[in-house]
Coordinates of C-alpha atoms in Angstrom, one line a residue:
Chain A
M29 CA -54.0 27.1 -38.4
R30 CA -51.1 26.3 -40.6
I31 CA -47.6 25.3 -39.5
K32 CA -45.4 28.3 -40.3
E33 CA -42.0 26.8 -39.7
H34 CA -41.0 23.1 -39.2
P35 CA -37.6 21.6 -38.5
I36 CA -37.9 18.8 -41.0
L37 CA -40.7 19.6 -43.4
K38 CA -41.4 22.3 -46.0
F39 CA -44.9 22.9 -47.0
D40 CA -46.3 24.5 -50.1
F41 CA -49.5 26.4 -49.4
S42 CA -49.3 28.4 -52.7
K43 CA -52.2 26.7 -54.6
K44 CA -54.9 28.5 -52.6
V45 CA -58.5 27.9 -53.7
Q46 CA -61.8 29.1 -52.4
F47 CA -64.6 26.7 -51.4
Y48 CA -67.8 27.1 -49.4
F49 CA -68.6 25.6 -46.0
E50 CA -72.3 25.9 -45.1
G51 CA -72.4 28.7 -47.7
Q52 CA -69.5 30.6 -46.2
P53 CA -66.4 31.2 -48.4
M54 CA -63.2 29.7 -47.1
Y55 CA -59.8 29.0 -48.4
G56 CA -57.8 25.9 -48.6
V57 CA -54.9 24.3 -50.5
E58 CA -55.9 22.6 -53.7
G59 CA -55.6 18.8 -53.5
E60 CA -55.4 18.5 -49.8
P61 CA -58.1 16.5 -48.1
I62 CA -61.3 18.6 -47.6
A63 CA -61.0 17.8 -43.9
A64 CA -57.5 19.4 -43.6
A65 CA -58.8 22.6 -45.2
L66 CA -61.8 22.7 -42.8
H67 CA -59.5 22.0 -39.8
D68 CA -57.3 24.9 -40.8
N69 CA -60.4 27.1 -40.9
G70 CA -61.3 26.0 -37.4
V71 CA -64.2 23.8 -38.5
M72 CA -64.1 20.7 -36.4
V73 CA -67.7 19.5 -36.3
L74 CA -68.2 17.8 -39.7
R75 CA -71.5 16.1 -39.2
D76 CA -74.1 14.9 -36.6
S77 CA -74.3 11.3 -35.6
I78 CA -77.3 9.6 -37.0
N79 CA -79.2 8.6 -33.9
L80 CA -78.1 10.8 -31.0
K81 CA -77.2 13.8 -33.2
R82 CA -73.8 14.2 -31.4
P83 CA -71.1 16.3 -33.1
R84 CA -68.6 14.2 -35.1
G85 CA -65.3 15.2 -36.5
F86 CA -62.2 13.9 -38.1
F87 CA -60.7 10.6 -36.7
C88 CA -58.9 8.1 -38.8
A89 CA -57.8 10.0 -42.0
I90 CA -57.7 6.8 -44.0
G91 CA -61.3 6.6 -45.1
H92 CA -62.3 3.8 -42.7
C93 CA -64.1 5.1 -39.6
S94 CA -66.9 7.1 -41.3
S95 CA -66.7 9.8 -38.7
C96 CA -66.1 12.5 -41.3
L97 CA -68.9 11.8 -43.8
M98 CA -70.1 15.2 -45.3
E99 CA -72.2 16.5 -48.1
V100 CA -70.0 17.7 -51.0
N101 CA -71.5 19.4 -54.0
G102 CA -74.9 18.0 -53.0
E103 CA -73.7 14.4 -52.6
P104 CA -73.8 12.9 -49.1
N105 CA -71.5 10.4 -47.4
I106 CA -68.3 11.8 -48.8
R107 CA -65.3 10.8 -46.8
V108 CA -63.7 14.2 -46.6
C109 CA -60.5 12.8 -45.0
I110 CA -59.5 11.2 -48.4
V111 CA -61.2 13.4 -50.9
P112 CA -59.1 16.2 -52.3
L113 CA -60.2 19.9 -52.2
E114 CA -61.2 21.5 -55.5
A115 CA -62.0 25.2 -56.2
G116 CA -65.6 26.1 -55.7
M117 CA -66.6 22.9 -53.7
R118 CA -69.7 23.3 -51.7
V119 CA -69.2 21.4 -48.4
N120 CA -72.0 21.0 -45.9
R121 CA -72.3 19.3 -42.5
Q122 CA -74.3 16.1 -43.0
R123 CA -77.4 15.7 -41.0
G124 CA -78.6 12.1 -40.7
K125 CA -77.9 9.5 -43.4
G126 CA -78.1 11.9 -46.3
E127 CA -80.3 11.7 -49.4
L128 CA -78.9 10.0 -52.4
R129 CA -79.5 11.9 -55.6
Chain B
M17 CA -65.2 -4.6 -68.3
I18 CA -62.9 -6.8 -66.2
R19 CA -59.3 -5.7 -66.1
E20 CA -57.2 -8.8 -66.5
S21 CA -53.8 -8.2 -64.9
E22 CA -50.8 -10.1 -63.8
M23 CA -50.1 -8.7 -60.3
L24 CA -52.6 -6.6 -58.4
V25 CA -51.4 -4.9 -55.2
V26 CA -54.1 -3.5 -52.8
G27 CA -52.5 -0.8 -50.6
G28 CA -49.6 1.5 -51.5
G29 CA -47.8 1.6 -48.1
P30 CA -44.3 0.3 -47.5
A31 CA -45.3 -3.3 -48.0
G32 CA -47.3 -2.8 -51.1
M33 CA -44.7 -0.5 -52.7
M34 CA -41.9 -2.9 -52.0
A35 CA -43.8 -5.9 -53.3
A36 CA -44.7 -4.0 -56.5
L37 CA -41.1 -3.1 -57.0
Q38 CA -40.0 -6.7 -56.6
G39 CA -42.6 -7.7 -59.2
L40 CA -41.5 -4.9 -61.6
D41 CA -37.9 -5.8 -61.2
N42 CA -38.7 -9.3 -62.3
G43 CA -40.5 -8.1 -65.4
I44 CA -44.1 -8.5 -64.1
A45 CA -46.7 -5.9 -65.0
V46 CA -48.1 -4.5 -61.7
T47 CA -51.3 -2.6 -60.9
L48 CA -51.4 -0.9 -57.5
I49 CA -54.6 0.5 -56.1
D50 CA -54.7 2.7 -53.0
D51 CA -57.4 4.7 -51.4
G52 CA -55.2 7.6 -50.2
I53 CA -54.7 10.9 -52.0
E54 CA -51.0 10.1 -52.3
I55 CA -49.2 6.8 -52.6
G56 CA -47.1 5.9 -49.6
G57 CA -49.5 4.9 -46.8
Q58 CA -48.3 5.9 -43.4
L59 CA -44.7 6.0 -44.6
I60 CA -44.9 9.5 -46.1
K61 CA -45.9 11.0 -42.7
Q62 CA -43.0 9.6 -40.8
T63 CA -40.6 12.5 -40.1
H64 CA -38.3 10.5 -37.9
K65 CA -35.3 8.5 -38.9
F66 CA -36.0 4.8 -39.2
F67 CA -34.2 2.3 -37.1
G68 CA -33.0 -1.1 -38.3
S69 CA -30.1 -1.8 -40.6
E70 CA -29.0 -0.7 -44.0
M71 CA -31.3 -3.1 -45.9
E72 CA -34.5 -1.5 -44.4
Y73 CA -33.0 2.0 -45.0
A74 CA -32.0 2.7 -41.3
G75 CA -31.2 6.4 -40.7
T76 CA -33.5 7.5 -43.5
R77 CA -36.6 9.5 -42.6
G78 CA -39.9 7.8 -43.6
I79 CA -40.8 10.7 -45.8
E80 CA -37.6 10.4 -47.8
L81 CA -38.0 6.7 -48.1
G82 CA -41.6 7.1 -49.3
K83 CA -40.3 9.5 -52.0
M84 CA -37.5 7.1 -53.0
L85 CA -39.8 4.1 -53.4
K86 CA -42.4 6.2 -55.3
E87 CA -39.7 7.4 -57.8
K88 CA -38.5 3.9 -58.4
L89 CA -42.0 2.6 -59.1
F90 CA -42.9 5.4 -61.5
N91 CA -39.8 4.7 -63.5
Y92 CA -41.4 1.4 -64.8
D93 CA -43.6 1.5 -67.9
N94 CA -45.5 -1.5 -66.8
F95 CA -46.5 0.0 -63.5
T96 CA -50.1 1.1 -63.3
Y97 CA -51.0 3.2 -60.3
L98 CA -54.7 3.9 -59.4
G99 CA -54.9 6.4 -56.5
K100 CA -58.0 7.5 -54.7
T101 CA -59.3 4.0 -55.4
T102 CA -60.9 2.0 -52.7
A103 CA -61.1 -1.8 -53.0
T104 CA -64.6 -2.7 -52.1
G105 CA -64.8 -6.5 -52.4
Y106 CA -63.5 -9.9 -53.4
Y107 CA -65.8 -12.3 -55.3
E108 CA -65.8 -16.0 -55.8
D109 CA -64.6 -15.7 -59.4
G110 CA -61.4 -14.0 -58.3
V111 CA -62.6 -10.6 -59.1
V112 CA -61.6 -7.6 -57.0
T113 CA -64.0 -4.7 -57.2
A114 CA -63.0 -1.1 -56.6
V115 CA -64.4 2.5 -56.8
R116 CA -62.2 5.2 -58.1
E117 CA -62.7 8.8 -56.9
D118 CA -66.2 7.9 -55.7
K119 CA -67.2 7.8 -59.4
E120 CA -65.9 5.0 -61.5
Y121 CA -66.6 1.3 -60.6
M122 CA -63.8 -1.1 -61.6
K123 CA -63.3 -4.8 -61.7
F124 CA -59.9 -6.6 -61.7
R125 CA -59.1 -10.2 -62.2
P126 CA -55.4 -10.6 -61.3
R127 CA -53.4 -13.8 -61.6
V128 CA -51.8 -13.0 -58.3
L129 CA -53.0 -10.6 -55.6
L130 CA -51.3 -8.9 -52.7
I131 CA -53.3 -7.7 -49.8
A132 CA -51.3 -5.0 -48.2
T133 CA -54.1 -3.0 -46.7
G134 CA -52.4 -2.0 -43.5
A135 CA -54.2 -1.4 -40.2
A136 CA -56.7 0.9 -38.5
E137 CA -56.4 2.8 -35.3
R138 CA -58.2 1.2 -32.3
P139 CA -60.7 3.5 -30.8
L140 CA -60.8 4.6 -27.2
A141 CA -64.0 3.6 -25.4
I142 CA -64.6 6.2 -22.8
P143 CA -67.3 8.9 -22.3
N144 CA -67.3 11.5 -25.1
C145 CA -64.6 9.7 -27.1
D146 CA -66.6 10.7 -30.2
L147 CA -66.1 14.5 -29.6
P148 CA -64.2 16.3 -32.4
G149 CA -60.6 16.7 -31.3
V150 CA -60.3 13.0 -30.4
Y151 CA -58.1 11.9 -33.3
G152 CA -56.2 8.8 -34.1
A153 CA -52.4 9.3 -34.0
G154 CA -52.1 8.5 -37.7
A155 CA -54.8 11.2 -38.5
V156 CA -52.8 13.7 -36.5
Q157 CA -49.7 12.9 -38.5
T158 CA -51.7 13.4 -41.7
L159 CA -52.9 16.8 -40.7
M160 CA -49.5 18.2 -39.5
N161 CA -46.9 16.3 -41.5
L162 CA -48.6 16.0 -44.9
Y163 CA -50.7 19.1 -45.1
G164 CA -49.1 21.5 -42.5
V165 CA -52.3 22.0 -40.5
L166 CA -51.7 22.4 -36.7
P167 CA -54.0 19.7 -35.2
G168 CA -54.4 21.6 -31.9
K169 CA -52.8 23.9 -29.3
R170 CA -52.3 21.4 -26.5
A171 CA -52.5 17.7 -26.8
L172 CA -52.9 14.7 -24.5
M173 CA -51.4 11.5 -26.0
I174 CA -53.0 8.2 -25.0
G175 CA -50.5 5.4 -25.3
A176 CA -46.7 5.2 -24.8
G177 CA -46.0 2.7 -27.5
N178 CA -43.8 3.7 -30.4
I179 CA -46.6 5.5 -32.2
G180 CA -47.6 7.5 -29.2
L181 CA -44.0 8.5 -28.3
I182 CA -43.1 9.3 -31.9
V183 CA -46.2 11.3 -32.6
A184 CA -45.8 13.2 -29.3
Y185 CA -42.4 14.3 -30.5
Q186 CA -43.8 15.2 -33.9
L187 CA -46.5 17.3 -32.2
L188 CA -43.8 19.2 -30.4
Q189 CA -41.8 19.7 -33.6
A190 CA -45.0 21.1 -35.3
G191 CA -45.6 23.6 -32.4
T192 CA -48.4 21.8 -30.5
G193 CA -47.8 21.5 -26.8
V194 CA -48.1 18.0 -25.2
A195 CA -49.6 18.0 -21.7
A196 CA -48.7 14.4 -21.1
V197 CA -48.5 10.9 -22.5
V198 CA -50.6 8.5 -20.5
E199 CA -50.0 4.7 -20.6
A200 CA -52.2 2.2 -18.7
M201 CA -49.4 -0.3 -18.6
P202 CA -46.8 0.0 -15.7
C203 CA -44.0 0.5 -18.3
I204 CA -43.3 2.4 -21.5
G205 CA -44.1 0.2 -24.4
G206 CA -42.1 1.9 -27.1
Y207 CA -38.4 2.3 -27.5
L208 CA -36.9 4.2 -24.6
V209 CA -34.9 6.5 -26.8
H210 CA -38.2 7.8 -28.2
A211 CA -39.4 8.3 -24.6
S212 CA -36.3 10.1 -23.6
K213 CA -36.6 12.6 -26.5
I214 CA -40.0 13.8 -25.4
R215 CA -39.2 13.6 -21.7
R216 CA -36.2 16.0 -22.0
S217 CA -38.6 18.4 -23.8
G218 CA -40.6 18.5 -20.6
V219 CA -43.4 16.1 -21.5
P220 CA -44.4 13.8 -18.6
I221 CA -44.9 10.2 -19.4
L222 CA -47.4 8.8 -17.0
C223 CA -47.4 5.0 -16.8
S224 CA -50.1 3.3 -14.9
H225 CA -52.4 6.1 -15.9
T226 CA -55.5 6.2 -18.1
I227 CA -58.0 8.6 -19.4
L228 CA -61.4 8.5 -17.7
D229 CA -63.5 11.3 -19.3
I230 CA -63.5 14.0 -21.9
Q231 CA -65.5 17.2 -21.7
G232 CA -66.3 19.9 -24.1
S233 CA -69.5 21.3 -25.8
D234 CA -68.8 20.5 -29.4
R235 CA -65.1 19.8 -29.3
V236 CA -62.5 18.6 -26.7
E237 CA -61.8 21.2 -24.0
R238 CA -60.4 19.1 -21.2
A239 CA -59.7 15.5 -20.2
K240 CA -59.6 13.6 -16.9
I241 CA -56.8 11.3 -16.2
V242 CA -56.3 9.0 -13.3
K243 CA -53.7 6.6 -11.9
V244 CA -54.6 2.9 -12.0
D245 CA -53.6 0.0 -9.9
D246 CA -52.1 -3.3 -11.2
N247 CA -55.5 -4.5 -12.3
W248 CA -56.2 -1.2 -14.1
N249 CA -58.7 0.0 -11.6
P250 CA -58.7 3.8 -11.1
L251 CA -57.3 4.9 -7.8
P252 CA -59.7 7.3 -6.1
G253 CA -58.2 10.7 -5.3
T254 CA -55.7 10.6 -8.2
E255 CA -58.0 12.1 -10.8
K256 CA -56.7 15.2 -12.6
W257 CA -58.2 17.4 -15.3
L258 CA -56.0 18.6 -18.1
E259 CA -56.8 21.5 -20.3
V260 CA -56.3 20.2 -23.8
D261 CA -58.0 20.7 -27.2
L262 CA -56.6 17.5 -28.8
I263 CA -56.6 13.9 -27.6
C264 CA -54.4 11.8 -29.7
V265 CA -55.3 8.1 -29.6
A266 CA -52.4 5.6 -30.0
V267 CA -53.7 2.6 -28.2
G268 CA -52.9 0.1 -30.8
L269 CA -53.8 -1.0 -34.3
T270 CA -56.0 -3.6 -35.9
P271 CA -55.1 -5.3 -39.1
L272 CA -57.4 -4.4 -42.0
T273 CA -58.4 -7.9 -43.2
D274 CA -61.8 -7.5 -44.9
L275 CA -60.6 -8.6 -48.3
L276 CA -58.8 -11.6 -46.8
W277 CA -62.0 -12.7 -45.1
Q278 CA -64.0 -12.3 -48.2
A279 CA -61.5 -14.3 -50.2
G280 CA -61.9 -17.1 -47.7
C281 CA -58.3 -17.1 -46.5
E282 CA -57.8 -19.1 -43.3
M283 CA -57.6 -16.6 -40.5
R284 CA -56.5 -16.9 -36.8
Y285 CA -56.8 -14.7 -33.8
V286 CA -53.2 -13.9 -32.7
S287 CA -53.1 -11.2 -29.9
E288 CA -49.3 -10.7 -30.5
L289 CA -50.1 -9.6 -34.0
G290 CA -53.0 -7.4 -33.2
G291 CA -56.0 -9.5 -34.0
E292 CA -57.3 -11.8 -36.7
V293 CA -54.5 -12.4 -39.3
P294 CA -54.2 -14.8 -42.2
V295 CA -52.3 -18.1 -42.0
R296 CA -49.4 -17.8 -44.4
N297 CA -46.2 -19.7 -45.4
R298 CA -42.7 -18.3 -45.6
E299 CA -43.5 -16.9 -49.0
M300 CA -46.2 -14.7 -47.4
Q301 CA -48.7 -16.8 -49.4
T302 CA -52.1 -17.3 -47.7
S303 CA -54.3 -20.5 -47.8
V304 CA -55.7 -19.2 -51.1
P305 CA -52.8 -19.9 -53.4
H306 CA -52.9 -16.8 -55.6
I307 CA -53.3 -14.4 -52.6
F308 CA -50.4 -13.1 -50.7
V309 CA -50.2 -10.7 -47.7
A310 CA -47.6 -8.3 -46.3
G311 CA -47.2 -5.5 -43.8
D312 CA -49.6 -4.7 -41.0
A313 CA -52.5 -6.6 -42.6
A314 CA -50.4 -9.7 -41.9
G315 CA -49.8 -8.6 -38.3
I316 CA -49.1 -5.3 -36.6
E317 CA -45.4 -4.6 -36.6
E318 CA -43.0 -1.8 -37.8
A319 CA -42.7 -0.1 -41.2
S320 CA -39.2 -1.6 -41.4
S321 CA -40.6 -5.2 -41.2
A322 CA -43.4 -4.2 -43.7
I323 CA -40.7 -3.3 -46.2
L324 CA -39.0 -6.6 -45.8
E325 CA -42.2 -8.6 -45.9
G326 CA -43.2 -6.7 -49.0
G327 CA -39.9 -7.8 -50.6
I328 CA -40.5 -11.4 -49.6
A329 CA -44.1 -11.4 -50.9
G330 CA -43.2 -9.6 -54.2
L331 CA -40.4 -11.9 -55.0
A332 CA -42.6 -15.0 -54.3
M333 CA -45.4 -13.5 -56.4
A334 CA -43.1 -13.0 -59.3
R335 CA -41.9 -16.6 -59.1
Y336 CA -45.6 -17.7 -58.8
L337 CA -46.2 -16.0 -62.1
G338 CA -43.2 -17.8 -63.7
A339 CA -40.8 -14.8 -63.8
P340 CA -37.4 -16.0 -65.2
M341 CA -35.4 -16.9 -62.1
T342 CA -33.8 -20.1 -61.1
D343 CA -34.8 -21.8 -57.8
S344 CA -31.4 -21.1 -56.3
E345 CA -31.7 -17.4 -57.3
Y346 CA -35.1 -17.2 -55.7
R347 CA -34.0 -18.9 -52.5
E348 CA -30.9 -16.7 -52.3
N349 CA -32.9 -13.5 -52.7
S350 CA -35.7 -14.5 -50.5
A351 CA -33.2 -15.6 -47.8
K352 CA -31.6 -12.1 -47.8
Y353 CA -34.9 -10.6 -46.7
W354 CA -35.7 -13.4 -44.3
N355 CA -32.3 -13.1 -42.6
E356 CA -32.7 -9.4 -42.2
L357 CA -36.2 -9.9 -40.8
E358 CA -35.1 -12.5 -38.4
N359 CA -32.2 -10.3 -37.3
F360 CA -34.6 -7.4 -36.9
R361 CA -36.9 -9.5 -34.8
G362 CA -34.0 -10.9 -32.8
G363 CA -34.3 -8.6 -29.8
P364 CA -36.7 -8.6 -26.8
I365 CA -39.3 -6.6 -28.7
G366 CA -39.3 -8.9 -31.7
R367 CA -39.7 -11.9 -29.5
R368 CA -43.4 -11.2 -29.0
I369 CA -43.8 -11.0 -32.8
L370 CA -42.0 -14.3 -33.2
E371 CA -44.3 -15.9 -30.6
G372 CA -47.3 -14.7 -32.6
L373 CA -45.9 -15.8 -35.9
K374 CA -45.5 -19.4 -34.6
K375 CA -49.3 -19.5 -34.5
V376 CA -49.8 -18.5 -38.2
L377 CA -46.7 -19.3 -40.1
E378 CA -46.8 -22.7 -41.7
H379 CA -43.9 -24.4 -43.3
Chain C
M14 CA -36.9 4.0 -13.7
L15 CA -36.0 4.6 -17.4
K16 CA -38.8 2.2 -18.4
E17 CA -41.4 4.1 -16.4
T18 CA -40.3 7.7 -17.0
G19 CA -38.0 7.8 -20.0
I20 CA -35.2 9.2 -17.8
I21 CA -32.0 7.2 -17.6
S22 CA -30.9 6.6 -14.0
E23 CA -27.6 7.6 -12.4
E24 CA -26.7 3.9 -12.3
E25 CA -27.4 3.3 -16.0
L26 CA -25.6 6.5 -16.9
N27 CA -22.4 5.5 -15.0
K28 CA -22.3 2.3 -17.0
I29 CA -22.0 4.2 -20.3
L30 CA -19.6 6.9 -19.2
P31 CA -15.8 6.5 -19.5
D32 CA -13.7 6.3 -16.4
E33 CA -12.5 9.4 -14.5
E34 CA -9.0 9.3 -16.2
R35 CA -10.5 9.3 -19.7
R36 CA -13.0 12.1 -18.8
K37 CA -10.0 14.3 -17.9
K38 CA -8.4 13.7 -21.3
G39 CA -10.9 15.4 -23.5
P40 CA -14.3 15.1 -25.3
F41 CA -16.2 11.7 -25.5
A42 CA -19.5 10.4 -26.8
V43 CA -22.3 9.5 -24.4
V44 CA -24.5 7.0 -26.1
E45 CA -27.7 7.1 -24.1
C46 CA -29.1 3.9 -25.7
V47 CA -29.3 1.2 -23.1
E48 CA -32.2 -0.9 -24.4
E49 CA -31.9 -3.7 -27.0
I50 CA -33.7 -2.4 -30.0
P51 CA -33.2 -3.3 -33.7
C52 CA -31.0 -0.4 -34.8
D53 CA -27.4 -0.2 -35.9
P54 CA -26.4 2.9 -37.9
C55 CA -24.2 4.2 -35.1
T56 CA -21.8 1.3 -35.7
A57 CA -21.2 2.5 -39.2
A58 CA -21.2 6.2 -38.3
C59 CA -17.9 6.4 -36.4
P60 CA -15.0 7.0 -38.8
F61 CA -12.6 5.8 -36.1
G62 CA -14.4 2.6 -35.3
A63 CA -15.1 3.6 -31.8
I64 CA -18.6 2.0 -31.8
P65 CA -17.8 -1.6 -32.7
P66 CA -20.1 -3.5 -35.1
F67 CA -22.8 -5.7 -33.7
D68 CA -23.3 -9.4 -34.3
N69 CA -27.0 -8.8 -34.0
V70 CA -28.8 -5.6 -34.9
N71 CA -30.5 -5.6 -31.5
E72 CA -27.3 -5.2 -29.5
V73 CA -26.8 -2.3 -27.2
P74 CA -24.0 0.0 -28.5
S75 CA -20.7 0.3 -26.7
V76 CA -18.0 2.9 -27.1
D77 CA -14.3 2.3 -27.2
F78 CA -13.1 5.5 -25.5
D79 CA -9.5 5.0 -26.6
K80 CA -10.7 5.4 -30.2
C81 CA -13.5 8.0 -29.5
N82 CA -12.2 11.6 -29.9
G83 CA -15.5 13.3 -29.3
C84 CA -15.8 14.5 -32.9
G85 CA -19.5 14.2 -32.8
I86 CA -20.1 12.8 -36.3
C87 CA -22.3 10.1 -34.7
I88 CA -24.7 12.6 -33.1
A89 CA -26.7 13.4 -36.2
L90 CA -26.5 9.8 -37.5
C91 CA -28.2 8.2 -34.6
P92 CA -31.9 7.6 -35.5
G93 CA -32.8 7.7 -31.8
V94 CA -31.4 11.1 -31.2
A95 CA -29.6 9.6 -28.3
I96 CA -25.9 10.5 -28.6
F97 CA -24.3 13.5 -26.9
V98 CA -20.7 14.6 -26.8
V99 CA -19.3 16.1 -23.6
D100 CA -15.9 17.8 -23.2
E101 CA -15.2 18.2 -19.5
T102 CA -11.8 19.8 -20.2
Y103 CA -13.2 22.8 -22.1
T104 CA -12.2 25.3 -19.4
A105 CA -11.4 25.1 -15.7
D106 CA -15.1 25.4 -14.8
K107 CA -17.0 25.0 -18.0
A108 CA -17.9 22.0 -20.1
L109 CA -18.7 21.9 -23.8
L110 CA -21.8 19.9 -24.7
K111 CA -22.8 18.9 -28.2
L112 CA -26.4 18.0 -28.5
P113 CA -28.8 16.9 -31.3
Y114 CA -31.6 19.4 -31.9
E115 CA -34.6 18.9 -34.2
F116 CA -36.7 22.0 -33.4
V117 CA -37.2 25.5 -34.8
P118 CA -36.1 28.2 -34.5
L119 CA -32.5 27.4 -34.0
P120 CA -30.6 29.4 -31.5
G121 CA -28.0 31.9 -32.6
K122 CA -24.2 31.7 -31.9
G123 CA -23.5 33.5 -28.6
E124 CA -27.1 33.3 -27.5
M125 CA -27.8 32.5 -23.9
V126 CA -30.3 29.6 -23.5
G127 CA -32.0 27.7 -20.7
C128 CA -30.4 24.3 -20.1
L129 CA -32.8 21.5 -19.5
D130 CA -32.1 18.2 -17.7
R131 CA -33.5 14.8 -18.9
S132 CA -36.9 15.6 -17.5
G133 CA -37.1 18.9 -19.3
G134 CA -36.6 21.1 -16.2
E135 CA -34.4 24.1 -16.5
I136 CA -31.3 23.7 -14.3
C137 CA -28.9 26.4 -15.5
K138 CA -28.0 28.8 -18.3
G139 CA -25.6 28.0 -21.1
I140 CA -24.1 29.8 -24.1
V141 CA -24.4 28.6 -27.7
V142 CA -20.9 28.3 -29.1
R143 CA -21.8 27.0 -32.5
V144 CA -24.8 25.7 -34.4
Q145 CA -23.7 22.9 -36.7
K146 CA -26.3 22.4 -39.5
H147 CA -26.6 18.8 -40.7
P148 CA -28.1 17.8 -44.1
S149 CA -30.3 15.2 -42.4
K150 CA -31.9 18.1 -40.4
T151 CA -30.7 16.8 -37.1
N152 CA -28.6 19.8 -36.2
I153 CA -26.0 19.9 -33.5
I154 CA -25.8 22.6 -30.9
W155 CA -22.5 23.3 -29.2
L156 CA -23.2 24.6 -25.7
E157 CA -21.0 26.0 -23.0
I158 CA -22.3 25.0 -19.6
P159 CA -21.1 24.9 -16.0
L160 CA -18.8 21.9 -15.5
D161 CA -21.0 20.5 -12.7
F162 CA -23.9 20.1 -15.0
S163 CA -22.0 18.3 -17.8
Q164 CA -23.9 15.0 -17.3
K165 CA -27.2 16.6 -16.5
V166 CA -28.0 19.0 -19.3
R167 CA -29.5 17.3 -22.3
N168 CA -31.7 19.9 -24.0
I169 CA -32.1 23.6 -24.4
K170 CA -35.0 26.1 -24.2
L171 CA -34.9 29.3 -26.2
K172 CA -36.2 32.5 -24.7

């Protein structure tokens, strides 16, 4: 969900782009972190933990905690909290460690 | 290819930006690398007005301050900004490696290096603390204040330090309810004016309380809080479940010091400063002569002090590189920042910082 | 109490209020900032010099109530959102409260709103007399409230 009205800030959501999460089309704002676009679309589980397969989501937003590693355009281990969204991106939940291409 | 440069700044938060500005002002070419999407670090998410005095821009909102510093930097032709660039290592030959946009591998050999990498949120070690919906306070600010995404419907804030109190207020401003702020200590840790702001909006601040458990299938659905005694032991019968979909963690920060360790800078554990921090002199120079430090990487404090430390380090780095300034000019300008910093740290809250600094500041 | 709850106590409040005689003379600022913190913009905010300058940035502000005329310029300039102006001479049984407000939506002039005390509990109703927009986005709400609640109401709740 987006913030419609804010007492201090003004947001520009006009650069809307389509991307795909697990094959499903979704919309986000170009240039925002992929994680922000997913959160807006209600996607909170970003990957499974490697050993116990527990659901993992966003946590630090500064590219440090590795909780948000996902597969983007076929490439695993992308820190979606600091990688900007581009039109047509194919984003998938990462299972396990991911396979390097 | 190794990029030879005069001044390299790692980290584009308030400390890094201020240091870069000082270098540029003194005619030094500065390269700044930062791993974020936008320059500004945590500064550009701060919607509240800063405290302090005129010199550290009191009364200005962090977001405005971030914009102002950014504009100043980009006015200089000899400023090179590399965003979305993560510093990955420091090597014996003085080379800093980095990866840009997860694609390009880069090497830098600067004559002088500033480590202004900031800090990371401390995690919360309780059952199910890895569930989606348990977010660091800084991450919550990123979602709502930078990108306009509502982080949740109803939040529980863990920690009544300044970050916890400020972010609780910002959640209310964004339209997320705040069920409570819990704080394990018997007293509120942050400024009381921040506490009063959320309290009069109906948010209970529960001191001597902690979070015990989180439940939810694949995301946070509820949290169990409990009152604790003086030794932080939960008091039976005081448990309470709160229906929340967001748990915001603001239990402290740890300096990000990886590069300092790799560079062999002398480090010391100082609890008042948030963990292992580099030994430095009054120029913010570490035990490795061409490496300087500023901001939270040097010890957890406020954005206002990061700004002043950045100024001190940047000025000293410019002098280290032989920028044209007389000794008395240098001393006078550096003293302005130091006086302000000492003034800022002169109250009861700054006393703890000063105690910590005694352990790492060498004259 | 303030340190545990975020609510200023009666005792602490009495220390920052002017004396009875001054309260009967007209509006005055209530600076609810009783902790030593590094912050001093209020001292430069008052055009009448009613908040004297500090020797050290960590000092607790004081108000010279002979100089303060309750203009409210300081309200939006306090980074801590901690200054209120109260006029207990507004009418025979009503006080005028000017409070800082950083939320949306803003109330409209003439709107009846719930009046909240320092714990956020609704204690009475009030009428918005004026909404003063400030460029820094800390807007100021002028609120008519029952006189008895002049030192209790510190926030509003819209319907």
